[in-house]
């Protein structure tokens, strides 16, 4: 699962990407040099990790990670090949959700490609390019699907119905994510749309890049972004990319002090990353022992073997059962032994659906 950072040039994408992935590299000691320069990992801050550590002493704590791709600036005309055009659009097709950086900061020194700060115009500019590219994809696909549908192909018949709803919507200037009617049940439509890679169908988190003196996002510019997001069921996180980048340069102590001076409890990157994680439908469970306490990422609804498979595929194949309790039980009873004594440690089989905040030990058959 990964998120792609999009936005016009000079809105703060790289600044935000660097701050996010520095944090990830630091927290996770990730073998960073092995991935492409525009791909990184962000740590997903989770206060429960330190809470677990209070009761289960350990050598190290490893947070969940989120893959982030910095997609170069999209400009007006990108869908017809302006700027770096299509190459970057193809990167967006591959990500699972979009973090759309919108410039809300005023700065005389930093040129805005459109000449002035106007977040709604900027959102429309990007949406228009993505809608035009989606329209092209959809129109190219429909002829092929029609041919196959005439041959009796059921999937192709569904595809044609969906495309016949999507194409006019895009022509009217409607993003696919805001559509509710596809002529077939929505889950079926979404499956096809995802496979086709339509970009305006992806969920969006708006990162409103605010001024240093507006880190809570109280200006008119941010209010407008919130309104827009609310209308399409999206999410907004105000973030001052420049300030976040500066915070990341500091030692943990100095960072804590600066946050305190600003009246904040955590960097805005923390809430941004968590919001992206939620947008992707992800949650965490934990493993905890003397060597490490670690958060593992699973989709909401994952079964016990699927959760085990995130650690190692052999764990999934050889899954026998999972000993499970919830982090809240640990906070109440204060040790694993006490959790067990209170009867809160359960033995769960293959059908168990993992819950956010579960702490687990897996039992698996190594011979398989
Ligand atoms: P990109 O083209 O979207 O990747 O933008 P960059 O991250 O390269 O940022 C463009 C310029 O804007 C750089 O000079 C940044 O230092 C500056 N910048 C980024 N975020 C902020 C911000 O929150 N406030 C201010 N004042 N400047 C920022």
XYZ file of C-alpha atoms and ligand atoms in Angstrom:
396
model
C 0.000 0.000 0.000
C 1.385 3.386 -0.866
C 0.365 7.007 -1.125
C 1.502 9.392 -3.828
C 2.152 13.079 -3.182
C 0.739 15.256 -5.942
C 0.303 18.975 -6.453
C 1.378 21.914 -8.599
C 5.068 22.839 -8.687
C 6.363 24.948 -5.783
C 3.602 24.074 -3.349
C 5.929 22.238 -0.935
C 5.698 18.605 -2.087
C 9.415 17.834 -1.852
C 9.729 19.631 1.464
C 6.884 17.534 2.822
C 8.196 14.303 1.272
C 11.638 14.843 2.781
C 10.258 15.631 6.216
C 7.972 12.575 6.084
C 10.578 10.135 4.888
C 13.382 11.475 7.103
C 11.141 10.702 9.999
C 10.555 7.231 8.597
C 14.198 6.528 7.924
C 15.194 7.693 11.396
C 12.504 5.818 13.215
C 12.822 2.595 11.285
C 16.469 2.408 10.363
C 15.189 1.438 6.946
C 17.670 0.329 4.258
C 16.921 3.549 2.540
C 19.458 3.569 -0.254
C 17.901 0.523 -1.868
C 14.764 2.270 -3.081
C 14.349 4.858 -5.776
C 14.944 8.469 -4.764
C 11.317 9.482 -5.067
C 10.061 6.583 -2.959
C 10.419 6.577 0.791
C 8.840 5.337 3.944
C 7.099 7.388 6.604
C 6.785 6.131 10.158
C 3.221 5.928 11.440
C 3.395 7.422 14.944
C 1.428 5.406 17.477
C 1.430 6.318 21.183
C 0.453 2.741 22.044
C 3.988 1.531 21.252
C 5.437 3.483 24.164
C 2.529 2.441 26.365
C 3.356 -1.206 25.686
C 7.002 -0.541 26.450
C 6.086 0.601 29.963
C 4.920 -2.935 30.762
C 7.041 -5.038 28.416
C 10.655 -3.811 28.592
C 12.362 -4.156 25.242
C 15.494 -3.315 23.257
C 13.780 -1.459 20.443
C 10.468 -0.160 19.232
C 9.579 -0.290 15.541
C 6.615 1.683 14.215
C 4.459 0.789 11.231
C 5.654 2.216 7.931
C 3.847 3.756 5.036
C 5.322 3.894 1.536
C 5.267 7.375 0.058
C 5.970 8.333 -3.548
C 6.847 11.899 -4.488
C 5.252 12.479 -7.867
C 6.705 15.505 -9.648
C 4.571 18.587 -10.129
C 1.581 18.371 -12.402
C 0.986 21.461 -14.483
C -1.908 22.655 -16.594
C -1.781 20.512 -19.752
C -0.099 17.512 -18.130
C -2.734 15.170 -19.536
C -1.656 16.161 -23.061
C 2.027 15.830 -22.250
C 2.869 19.322 -20.879
C 5.676 19.423 -18.358
C 6.668 15.924 -17.461
C 3.118 14.910 -18.293
C 2.182 11.346 -18.874
C 5.155 9.725 -17.215
C 4.026 11.115 -13.887
C 0.422 10.341 -14.451
C 1.427 6.708 -14.785
C 2.994 6.890 -11.298
C -0.289 8.141 -9.887
C -2.151 5.209 -11.439
C -0.104 2.863 -9.294
C -0.638 4.419 -5.872
C -3.503 3.461 -3.564
C -4.363 6.963 -2.375
C -3.344 10.525 -3.069
C -1.927 13.169 -0.752
C -2.686 16.381 -2.593
C -0.483 19.215 -1.373
C -2.259 22.548 -1.735
C -0.431 25.797 -1.281
C -2.040 27.958 1.369
C 1.111 29.853 2.378
C 1.831 33.316 1.037
C 5.431 34.063 0.278
C 6.734 36.843 -1.893
C 9.947 34.952 -2.552
C 8.426 31.750 -3.769
C 6.797 31.946 -7.109
C 3.378 30.411 -7.540
C 3.097 28.830 -11.001
C -0.354 30.352 -11.424
C 0.701 33.734 -10.080
C -1.268 33.836 -6.817
C -2.331 31.711 -3.854
C -5.762 30.229 -4.591
C -6.166 26.688 -3.286
C -9.489 25.915 -4.961
C -8.232 26.957 -8.385
C -5.153 24.803 -7.801
C -7.245 21.789 -6.802
C -9.377 22.289 -9.913
C -6.282 22.520 -12.110
C -4.973 19.194 -10.882
C -8.397 17.532 -10.897
C -8.964 18.693 -14.467
C -5.724 17.149 -15.681
C -6.489 13.911 -13.882
C -10.063 13.874 -15.209
C -8.859 14.434 -18.777
C -6.359 11.594 -18.428
C -9.056 9.345 -16.920
C -11.412 10.229 -19.749
C -8.804 9.191 -22.272
C -8.217 5.903 -20.427
C -11.957 5.222 -20.230
C -12.636 6.065 -23.871
C -9.768 3.881 -25.023
C -11.031 1.000 -22.937
C -14.710 1.089 -23.844
C -14.349 -0.067 -27.460
C -12.360 -3.098 -26.405
C -14.891 -3.910 -23.678
C -17.844 -3.510 -26.071
C -16.316 -6.010 -28.463
C -15.795 -8.549 -25.688
C -19.236 -7.882 -24.246
C -20.826 -8.725 -27.597
C -19.023 -12.062 -27.407
C -20.892 -12.734 -24.144
C -18.086 -11.860 -21.703
C -19.858 -11.045 -18.418
C -16.994 -8.976 -16.950
C -16.848 -6.933 -20.126
C -20.606 -6.293 -19.891
C -20.108 -4.914 -16.379
C -17.186 -2.828 -17.635
C -19.273 -1.329 -20.436
C -22.074 -0.390 -18.020
C -19.578 1.244 -15.638
C -17.767 3.091 -18.411
C -21.067 4.352 -19.801
C -21.656 5.992 -16.405
C -18.092 7.174 -15.867
C -17.457 8.795 -19.261
C -20.326 11.321 -19.156
C -19.545 12.105 -15.513
C -15.938 12.937 -16.395
C -17.137 14.970 -19.376
C -19.295 17.001 -16.966
C -16.241 17.617 -14.790
C -17.121 15.179 -12.033
C -14.401 13.121 -10.358
C -15.015 9.383 -10.204
C -14.557 9.416 -6.419
C -17.635 11.604 -6.059
C -19.830 9.278 -8.182
C -22.421 7.089 -6.454
C -24.296 5.445 -9.355
C -22.517 3.139 -11.779
C -25.387 1.043 -13.144
C -24.007 -2.009 -11.310
C -23.442 -2.547 -7.559
C -20.765 -0.124 -6.345
C -18.258 -2.728 -5.051
C -18.272 -4.423 -8.459
C -17.834 -1.082 -10.209
C -14.992 -0.036 -7.897
C -13.127 -3.272 -8.522
C -13.144 -2.642 -12.247
C -12.297 1.046 -11.829
C -9.341 0.191 -9.617
C -8.014 -2.317 -12.140
C -8.353 0.298 -14.864
C -6.318 2.711 -12.712
C -8.651 5.700 -12.860
C -6.906 8.394 -10.861
C -9.861 10.548 -9.866
C -11.375 7.472 -8.195
C -8.610 7.345 -5.604
C -9.189 8.701 -2.146
C -7.595 12.050 -1.422
C -6.094 13.636 1.625
C -5.499 17.346 1.197
C -2.332 18.541 2.894
C -2.986 22.258 3.239
C 0.513 23.708 3.309
C 0.047 26.666 5.641
C 2.114 29.651 6.756
C 4.468 29.317 9.704
C 2.113 31.506 11.733
C -1.013 29.521 10.833
C -0.087 25.958 11.689
C -3.604 25.187 12.888
C -4.969 26.214 9.512
C -7.318 29.015 10.504
C -7.115 31.156 7.381
C -9.754 31.619 4.697
C -7.625 29.595 2.265
C -7.689 26.515 4.495
C -11.376 26.955 5.261
C -12.103 26.696 1.534
C -10.059 23.505 1.224
C -11.996 22.020 4.159
C -15.275 22.912 2.486
C -14.193 21.281 -0.753
C -13.011 18.148 0.996
C -16.217 17.862 3.020
C -18.255 17.997 -0.185
C -16.462 14.959 -1.597
C -15.960 13.020 1.631
C -12.264 13.861 1.765
C -9.906 14.738 4.583
C -7.767 17.839 5.250
C -4.664 18.094 7.391
C -3.088 21.519 7.809
C 0.681 21.229 7.807
C 3.468 23.762 7.505
C 5.948 21.781 5.447
C 8.771 24.203 6.125
C 8.263 24.065 9.891
C 7.975 20.258 9.792
C 11.220 20.035 7.847
C 12.913 22.232 10.458
C 11.511 20.117 13.287
C 12.925 16.978 11.688
C 16.408 18.479 11.724
C 16.347 18.854 15.493
C 17.339 16.339 18.144
C 14.334 14.667 19.817
C 14.781 16.847 22.939
C 14.996 20.100 20.998
C 12.046 19.027 18.894
C 9.944 18.371 21.988
C 10.904 21.784 23.332
C 10.031 23.582 20.095
C 6.676 21.808 19.920
C 5.985 22.843 23.488
C 6.839 26.465 22.670
C 4.386 26.297 19.794
C 1.725 24.777 22.038
C 1.631 21.500 20.074
C 1.797 17.933 21.347
C 3.185 16.388 18.167
C 4.347 17.373 14.683
C 1.592 17.796 12.097
C 3.307 15.049 10.106
C 2.128 12.596 12.739
C -1.537 13.357 12.162
C -0.984 13.523 8.415
C 0.541 10.039 8.354
C -2.176 8.593 10.558
C -4.848 10.171 8.368
C -3.244 8.620 5.267
C -3.067 5.242 7.004
C -6.768 5.412 7.826
C -7.639 6.594 4.348
C -6.002 3.438 3.004
C -8.141 1.312 5.332
C -5.118 0.159 7.311
C -4.702 -0.639 10.989
C -1.986 -2.016 13.282
C -1.495 -4.966 15.516
C 1.569 -5.494 17.705
C 4.134 -8.101 18.580
C 5.913 -7.444 21.858
C 8.870 -9.114 23.514
C 12.258 -8.354 25.079
C 13.963 -7.920 21.689
C 11.452 -5.620 20.036
C 7.997 -4.176 20.180
C 6.688 -3.728 16.704
C 3.600 -2.470 14.923
C 2.486 -4.448 11.853
C 0.198 -3.144 9.160
C -2.928 -5.009 8.055
C -6.039 -4.021 6.177
C -9.187 -3.723 8.261
C -10.844 -7.159 8.164
C -7.650 -9.237 7.880
C -7.903 -12.782 9.263
C -5.353 -14.246 11.675
C -3.372 -16.127 8.983
C -3.329 -12.986 6.806
C -2.071 -10.953 9.751
C 0.639 -13.548 10.375
C 1.573 -13.452 6.693
C 2.592 -9.796 7.021
C 5.501 -10.939 9.207
C 6.477 -13.857 7.020
C 4.719 -15.895 4.328
C 5.693 -19.078 6.219
C 3.704 -17.790 9.180
C 0.627 -17.638 6.983
C 1.146 -21.060 5.398
C 1.987 -22.821 8.652
C -0.456 -20.860 10.833
C -1.791 -22.892 13.759
C -3.226 -20.297 16.107
C -2.652 -16.895 17.646
C -2.520 -15.973 21.306
C -4.231 -12.606 21.372
C -5.073 -9.874 23.836
C -5.721 -6.179 23.431
C -3.343 -3.350 24.281
C -6.019 -1.978 26.644
C -5.859 -5.235 28.632
C -2.128 -4.705 29.082
C -2.740 -1.158 30.316
C -5.295 -2.476 32.800
C -3.442 -5.547 34.088
C 0.118 -4.255 33.605
C 1.854 -7.473 32.575
C 1.285 -10.290 30.129
C 1.175 -12.780 33.012
C -1.562 -10.752 34.721
C -3.490 -10.484 31.433
C -3.325 -14.272 31.190
C -4.315 -14.770 34.836
C -7.346 -12.536 34.271
C -8.416 -14.781 31.389
C -7.958 -12.037 28.801
C -5.416 -13.912 26.697
C -7.372 -15.774 24.011
C -6.356 -18.532 21.687
C -7.690 -17.689 18.235
C -7.881 -19.849 15.113
C -7.843 -19.227 11.369
C -11.192 -17.475 11.260
C -10.326 -14.753 13.757
C -10.497 -11.207 12.377
C -7.675 -9.133 13.800
C -8.582 -5.909 15.587
C -6.667 -2.653 15.700
C -4.508 -2.709 18.838
C -4.324 -6.497 19.266
C -1.084 -7.817 20.757
C -0.235 -11.307 19.610
C 2.080 -14.308 19.635
C 1.713 -16.613 16.641
C 2.066 -20.365 16.814
C 2.933 -21.882 13.484
C 4.216 -25.089 12.001
C 7.759 -24.556 10.757
C 7.822 -27.769 8.784
C 5.406 -26.503 6.107
P 7.515 21.333 -4.798
O 7.877 21.916 -6.115
O 6.023 21.264 -4.631
O 8.192 20.064 -4.466
O 7.941 22.425 -3.701
P 9.191 22.470 -2.715
O 8.995 21.544 -1.599
O 10.441 22.382 -3.498
O 9.002 23.951 -2.127
C 9.103 25.092 -2.954
C 9.584 26.249 -2.104
O 8.605 26.593 -1.143
C 10.854 25.927 -1.323
O 11.684 27.071 -1.351
C 10.339 25.666 0.091
O 11.301 25.997 1.071
C 9.145 26.596 0.172
N 8.141 26.105 1.108
C 7.648 24.834 1.211
N 6.736 24.776 2.205
C 6.645 26.021 2.738
C 5.864 26.578 3.791
O 5.091 25.906 4.466
N 6.048 27.928 4.031
C 6.915 28.681 3.309
N 7.042 29.981 3.599
N 7.662 28.173 2.331
C 7.539 26.865 2.031
